[in-house]
mmCIF file with all atom_site columns, C-alpha atoms in Angstrom:
data_model
loop_
_atom_site.group_PDB
_atom_site.id
_atom_site.type_symbol
_atom_site.label_atom_id
_atom_site.label_alt_id
_atom_site.label_comp_id
_atom_site.label_asym_id
_atom_site.label_entity_id
_atom_site.label_seq_id
_atom_site.pdbx_PDB_ins_code
_atom_site.Cartn_x
_atom_site.Cartn_y
_atom_site.Cartn_z
_atom_site.occupancy
_atom_site.B_iso_or_equiv
_atom_site.pdbx_formal_charge
_atom_site.auth_seq_id
_atom_site.auth_comp_id
_atom_site.auth_asym_id
_atom_site.auth_atom_id
_atom_site.pdbx_PDB_model_num
ATOM 1   C CA . ASN L 1 1   ? 176.956 9.174   86.567  1.00 38.00 ? 77  ASN L CA 1
ATOM 2   C CA . SER L 1 2   ? 180.373 8.126   87.261  1.00 41.00 ? 78  SER L CA 1
ATOM 3   C CA . ALA L 1 3   ? 178.911 6.118   90.131  1.00 46.00 ? 79  ALA L CA 1
ATOM 4   C CA . ASN L 1 4   ? 177.234 3.619   88.061  1.00 45.00 ? 80  ASN L CA 1
ATOM 5   C CA . VAL L 1 5   ? 180.315 3.047   85.944  1.00 44.00 ? 81  VAL L CA 1
ATOM 6   C CA . ASP L 1 6   ? 183.410 0.705   87.784  1.00 46.00 ? 82  ASP L CA 1
ATOM 7   C CA . GLY L 1 7   ? 187.179 1.493   86.534  1.00 50.00 ? 83  GLY L CA 1
ATOM 8   C CA . ASP L 1 8   ? 187.113 0.532   83.636  1.00 53.00 ? 84  ASP L CA 1
ATOM 9   C CA . GLU L 1 9   ? 184.059 2.004   81.678  1.00 56.00 ? 85  GLU L CA 1
ATOM 10  C CA . THR L 1 10  ? 181.936 -0.873  81.677  1.00 59.00 ? 86  THR L CA 1
ATOM 11  C CA . PRO L 1 11  ? 178.519 -0.052  83.320  1.00 55.00 ? 87  PRO L CA 1
ATOM 12  C CA . ASN L 1 12  ? 178.389 -2.110  87.136  1.00 54.00 ? 88  ASN L CA 1
ATOM 13  C CA . PRO L 1 13  ? 174.278 -3.862  86.580  1.00 52.00 ? 89  PRO L CA 1
ATOM 14  C CA . LEU L 1 14  ? 174.357 -3.987  91.045  1.00 50.00 ? 90  LEU L CA 1
ATOM 15  C CA . HIS L 1 15  ? 174.765 0.215   90.816  1.00 59.00 ? 91  HIS L CA 1
ATOM 16  C CA . LEU L 1 16  ? 171.804 0.701   87.852  1.00 71.00 ? 92  LEU L CA 1
ATOM 17  C CA . PHE L 1 17  ? 169.456 -0.533  90.143  1.00 83.00 ? 93  PHE L CA 1
ATOM 18  C CA . ASP L 1 18  ? 166.452 1.616   90.533  1.00 89.00 ? 94  ASP L CA 1
ATOM 19  C CA . ILE L 1 19  ? 163.505 1.022   93.032  1.00 92.00 ? 95  ILE L CA 1
ATOM 20  C CA . LYS L 1 20  ? 161.230 3.211   91.643  1.00 92.00 ? 96  LYS L CA 1
ATOM 21  C CA . ASP L 1 21  ? 161.579 0.856   88.118  1.00 93.00 ? 97  ASP L CA 1
ATOM 22  C CA . CYS L 1 22  ? 159.473 -1.856  89.445  1.00 94.00 ? 98  CYS L CA 1
ATOM 23  C CA . GLY L 1 23  ? 159.459 -3.666  85.439  1.00 93.00 ? 99  GLY L CA 1
ATOM 24  C CA . SER L 1 24  ? 163.284 -3.482  85.849  1.00 91.00 ? 100 SER L CA 1
ATOM 25  C CA . PHE L 1 25  ? 163.245 -5.797  88.215  1.00 93.00 ? 101 PHE L CA 1
ATOM 26  C CA . SER L 1 26  ? 160.035 -7.545  89.304  1.00 93.00 ? 102 SER L CA 1
ATOM 27  C CA . ALA L 1 27  ? 160.585 -10.081 86.911  1.00 92.00 ? 103 ALA L CA 1
ATOM 28  C CA . MET L 1 28  ? 163.671 -11.842 88.503  1.00 92.00 ? 104 MET L CA 1
ATOM 29  C CA . TRP L 1 29  ? 162.116 -10.821 92.019  1.00 93.00 ? 105 TRP L CA 1
ATOM 30  C CA . MET L 1 30  ? 159.462 -13.676 90.394  1.00 92.00 ? 106 MET L CA 1
ATOM 31  C CA . TRP L 1 31  ? 161.422 -15.966 89.213  1.00 91.00 ? 107 TRP L CA 1
ATOM 32  C CA . ASP L 1 32  ? 162.815 -16.149 92.753  1.00 90.00 ? 108 ASP L CA 1
ATOM 33  C CA . LEU L 1 33  ? 159.519 -16.341 94.562  1.00 90.00 ? 109 LEU L CA 1
ATOM 34  C CA . ALA L 1 34  ? 159.078 -18.957 91.843  1.00 88.00 ? 110 ALA L CA 1
ATOM 35  C CA . LEU L 1 35  ? 161.780 -21.133 92.424  1.00 90.00 ? 111 LEU L CA 1
ATOM 36  C CA . THR L 1 36  ? 162.300 -20.691 96.261  1.00 89.00 ? 112 THR L CA 1
ATOM 37  C CA . CYS L 1 37  ? 158.275 -21.574 97.609  1.00 87.00 ? 113 CYS L CA 1
ATOM 38  C CA . SER L 1 38  ? 157.569 -24.890 98.270  1.00 82.00 ? 114 SER L CA 1
ATOM 39  C CA . ASN L 1 39  ? 153.707 -24.345 98.085  1.00 74.00 ? 115 ASN L CA 1
ATOM 40  C CA . SER L 1 40  ? 151.436 -22.395 97.037  1.00 69.00 ? 116 SER L CA 1
ATOM 41  C CA . THR L 1 41  ? 149.447 -21.453 99.913  1.00 72.00 ? 117 THR L CA 1
ATOM 42  C CA . SER L 1 42  ? 152.678 -20.093 102.836 1.00 73.00 ? 118 SER L CA 1
ATOM 43  C CA . LEU L 1 43  ? 155.425 -18.020 102.768 1.00 77.00 ? 119 LEU L CA 1
ATOM 44  C CA . GLU L 1 44  ? 157.286 -19.861 104.959 1.00 78.00 ? 120 GLU L CA 1
ATOM 45  C CA . SER L 1 45  ? 160.014 -21.093 102.186 1.00 83.00 ? 121 SER L CA 1
ATOM 46  C CA . CYS L 1 46  ? 160.550 -18.241 99.468  1.00 88.00 ? 122 CYS L CA 1
ATOM 47  C CA . SER L 1 47  ? 163.220 -16.443 99.156  1.00 90.00 ? 123 SER L CA 1
ATOM 48  C CA . CYS L 1 48  ? 163.982 -12.554 97.422  1.00 92.00 ? 124 CYS L CA 1
ATOM 49  C CA . THR L 1 49  ? 168.374 -13.736 96.359  1.00 92.00 ? 125 THR L CA 1
ATOM 50  C CA . ALA L 1 50  ? 168.524 -10.649 94.130  1.00 92.00 ? 126 ALA L CA 1
ATOM 51  C CA . ALA L 1 51  ? 166.997 -8.537  96.783  1.00 93.00 ? 127 ALA L CA 1
ATOM 52  C CA . LYS L 1 52  ? 168.683 -9.730  99.193  1.00 93.00 ? 128 LYS L CA 1
ATOM 53  C CA . ILE L 1 53  ? 171.921 -8.926  97.443  1.00 92.00 ? 129 ILE L CA 1
ATOM 54  C CA . LEU L 1 54  ? 171.215 -5.448  96.492  1.00 92.00 ? 130 LEU L CA 1
ATOM 55  C CA . ILE L 1 55  ? 170.671 -4.570  100.506 1.00 92.00 ? 131 ILE L CA 1
ATOM 56  C CA . GLN L 1 56  ? 173.741 -6.263  101.281 1.00 91.00 ? 132 GLN L CA 1
ATOM 57  C CA . TYR L 1 57  ? 175.422 -4.349  98.831  1.00 87.00 ? 133 TYR L CA 1
ATOM 58  C CA . GLY L 1 58  ? 173.291 -0.936  99.967  1.00 88.00 ? 134 GLY L CA 1
ATOM 59  C CA . ASP L 1 59  ? 172.122 -0.521  96.679  1.00 88.00 ? 135 ASP L CA 1
ATOM 60  C CA . ILE L 1 60  ? 168.609 -0.953  98.801  1.00 91.00 ? 136 ILE L CA 1
ATOM 61  C CA . ASP L 1 61  ? 168.483 1.757   101.775 1.00 91.00 ? 137 ASP L CA 1
ATOM 62  C CA . CYS L 1 62  ? 165.244 -0.271  103.576 1.00 90.00 ? 138 CYS L CA 1
ATOM 63  C CA . MET L 1 63  ? 165.160 3.088   106.143 1.00 89.00 ? 139 MET L CA 1
ATOM 64  C CA . ASN L 1 64  ? 164.592 5.092   102.588 1.00 89.00 ? 140 ASN L CA 1
ATOM 65  C CA . ASP L 1 65  ? 163.477 3.944   99.607  1.00 90.00 ? 141 ASP L CA 1
ATOM 66  C CA . GLU L 1 66  ? 160.178 2.387   99.297  1.00 91.00 ? 142 GLU L CA 1
ATOM 67  C CA . CYS L 1 67  ? 158.551 -0.519  96.361  1.00 93.00 ? 143 CYS L CA 1
ATOM 68  C CA . PRO L 1 68  ? 156.438 1.522   93.561  1.00 93.00 ? 144 PRO L CA 1
ATOM 69  C CA . SER L 1 69  ? 152.379 1.716   95.613  1.00 91.00 ? 145 SER L CA 1
ATOM 70  C CA . ASN L 1 70  ? 151.639 -0.659  91.775  1.00 93.00 ? 146 ASN L CA 1
ATOM 71  C CA . CYS L 1 71  ? 154.941 -3.156  92.386  1.00 94.00 ? 147 CYS L CA 1
ATOM 72  C CA . SER L 1 72  ? 153.255 -5.636  94.564  1.00 92.00 ? 148 SER L CA 1
ATOM 73  C CA . VAL L 1 73  ? 156.438 -8.512  94.175  1.00 93.00 ? 149 VAL L CA 1
ATOM 74  C CA . CYS L 1 74  ? 158.707 -5.470  95.154  1.00 94.00 ? 150 CYS L CA 1
ATOM 75  C CA . THR L 1 75  ? 157.002 -5.293  98.566  1.00 92.00 ? 151 THR L CA 1
ATOM 76  C CA . MET L 1 76  ? 157.182 -8.743  99.611  1.00 91.00 ? 152 MET L CA 1
ATOM 77  C CA . CYS L 1 77  ? 160.232 -9.985  98.369  1.00 93.00 ? 153 CYS L CA 1
ATOM 78  C CA . MET L 1 78  ? 160.858 -6.223  100.929 1.00 92.00 ? 154 MET L CA 1
ATOM 79  C CA . LYS L 1 79  ? 158.899 -7.914  103.505 1.00 90.00 ? 155 LYS L CA 1
ATOM 80  C CA . LEU L 1 80  ? 160.988 -11.525 103.438 1.00 90.00 ? 156 LEU L CA 1
ATOM 81  C CA . SER L 1 81  ? 164.358 -10.445 103.264 1.00 90.00 ? 157 SER L CA 1
ATOM 82  C CA . GLY L 1 82  ? 163.297 -8.612  106.579 1.00 89.00 ? 158 GLY L CA 1
ATOM 83  C CA . CYS L 1 83  ? 163.479 -4.580  105.204 1.00 86.00 ? 159 CYS L CA 1
ATOM 84  C CA . GLY L 1 84  ? 161.629 -1.911  106.739 1.00 65.00 ? 160 GLY L CA 1
ATOM 85  C CA . PRO L 1 85  ? 160.204 0.294   107.296 1.00 54.00 ? 161 PRO L CA 1
ATOM 86  C CA . THR L 1 86  ? 158.669 0.771   103.778 1.00 43.00 ? 162 THR L CA 1
ATOM 87  C CA . LYS L 1 87  ? 156.106 3.015   103.602 1.00 46.00 ? 163 LYS L CA 1
ATOM 88  C CA . GLU L 1 88  ? 154.521 0.017   101.324 1.00 44.00 ? 164 GLU L CA 1
ATOM 89  C CA . ILE L 1 89  ? 155.017 -2.055  103.681 1.00 41.00 ? 165 ILE L CA 1
ATOM 90  C CA . GLN L 1 90  ? 153.639 0.267   106.156 1.00 43.00 ? 166 GLN L CA 1
ATOM 91  C CA . ARG L 1 91  ? 150.451 0.769   104.606 1.00 45.00 ? 167 ARG L CA 1
ATOM 92  C CA . SER L 1 92  ? 150.013 -2.450  103.789 1.00 45.00 ? 168 SER L CA 1
ATOM 93  C CA . ALA L 1 93  ? 150.200 -3.611  107.590 1.00 44.00 ? 169 ALA L CA 1
ATOM 94  C CA . ALA L 1 94  ? 147.975 -0.841  108.519 1.00 44.00 ? 170 ALA L CA 1
ATOM 95  C CA . THR L 1 95  ? 145.308 -2.186  106.080 1.00 43.00 ? 171 THR L CA 1
ATOM 96  C CA . GLY L 1 96  ? 145.679 -5.329  108.132 1.00 47.00 ? 172 GLY L CA 1
ATOM 97  C CA . GLY L 1 97  ? 148.057 -6.472  104.813 1.00 45.00 ? 173 GLY L CA 1
ATOM 98  C CA . ASP L 1 98  ? 147.588 -9.854  103.559 1.00 47.00 ? 174 ASP L CA 1
ATOM 99  C CA . ASP L 1 99  ? 150.721 -12.745 104.215 1.00 45.00 ? 175 ASP L CA 1
ATOM 100 C CA . SER L 1 100 ? 149.071 -15.165 101.920 1.00 44.00 ? 176 SER L CA 1
ATOM 101 C CA . ALA L 1 101 ? 151.106 -16.496 98.408  1.00 42.00 ? 177 ALA L CA 1
ATOM 102 C CA . GLU L 1 102 ? 147.813 -15.424 96.726  1.00 45.00 ? 178 GLU L CA 1
ATOM 103 C CA . ALA L 1 103 ? 148.659 -11.642 97.138  1.00 47.00 ? 179 ALA L CA 1
ATOM 104 C CA . VAL L 1 104 ? 151.890 -12.774 94.773  1.00 48.00 ? 180 VAL L CA 1
ATOM 105 C CA . PRO L 1 105 ? 151.611 -14.594 91.608  1.00 47.00 ? 181 PRO L CA 1
ATOM 106 C CA . VAL L 1 106 ? 153.809 -17.282 91.086  1.00 44.00 ? 182 VAL L CA 1
#
């Protein structure tokens, strides 16, 4: 796929991101949460820098991309990054989703 390769044929890791493949990004996003959350009872100080960068560069489309149903770190980072609506976030809100840090172990 030529869209995933820059001019010198080196793969660009940003363009290899696939939101449907939770295993490909969940560890990095968990590290983002672990390094930025100042306490375990509130998500107020938490940030998902990698997710924000992917949103900024258009590799995540907040209106159309959705997190896999079994990828809680994706749902949390999308919510913390102000990205939405995604179907998972909408489902979480409809079911009274938990915004506590217990929702995503850090």
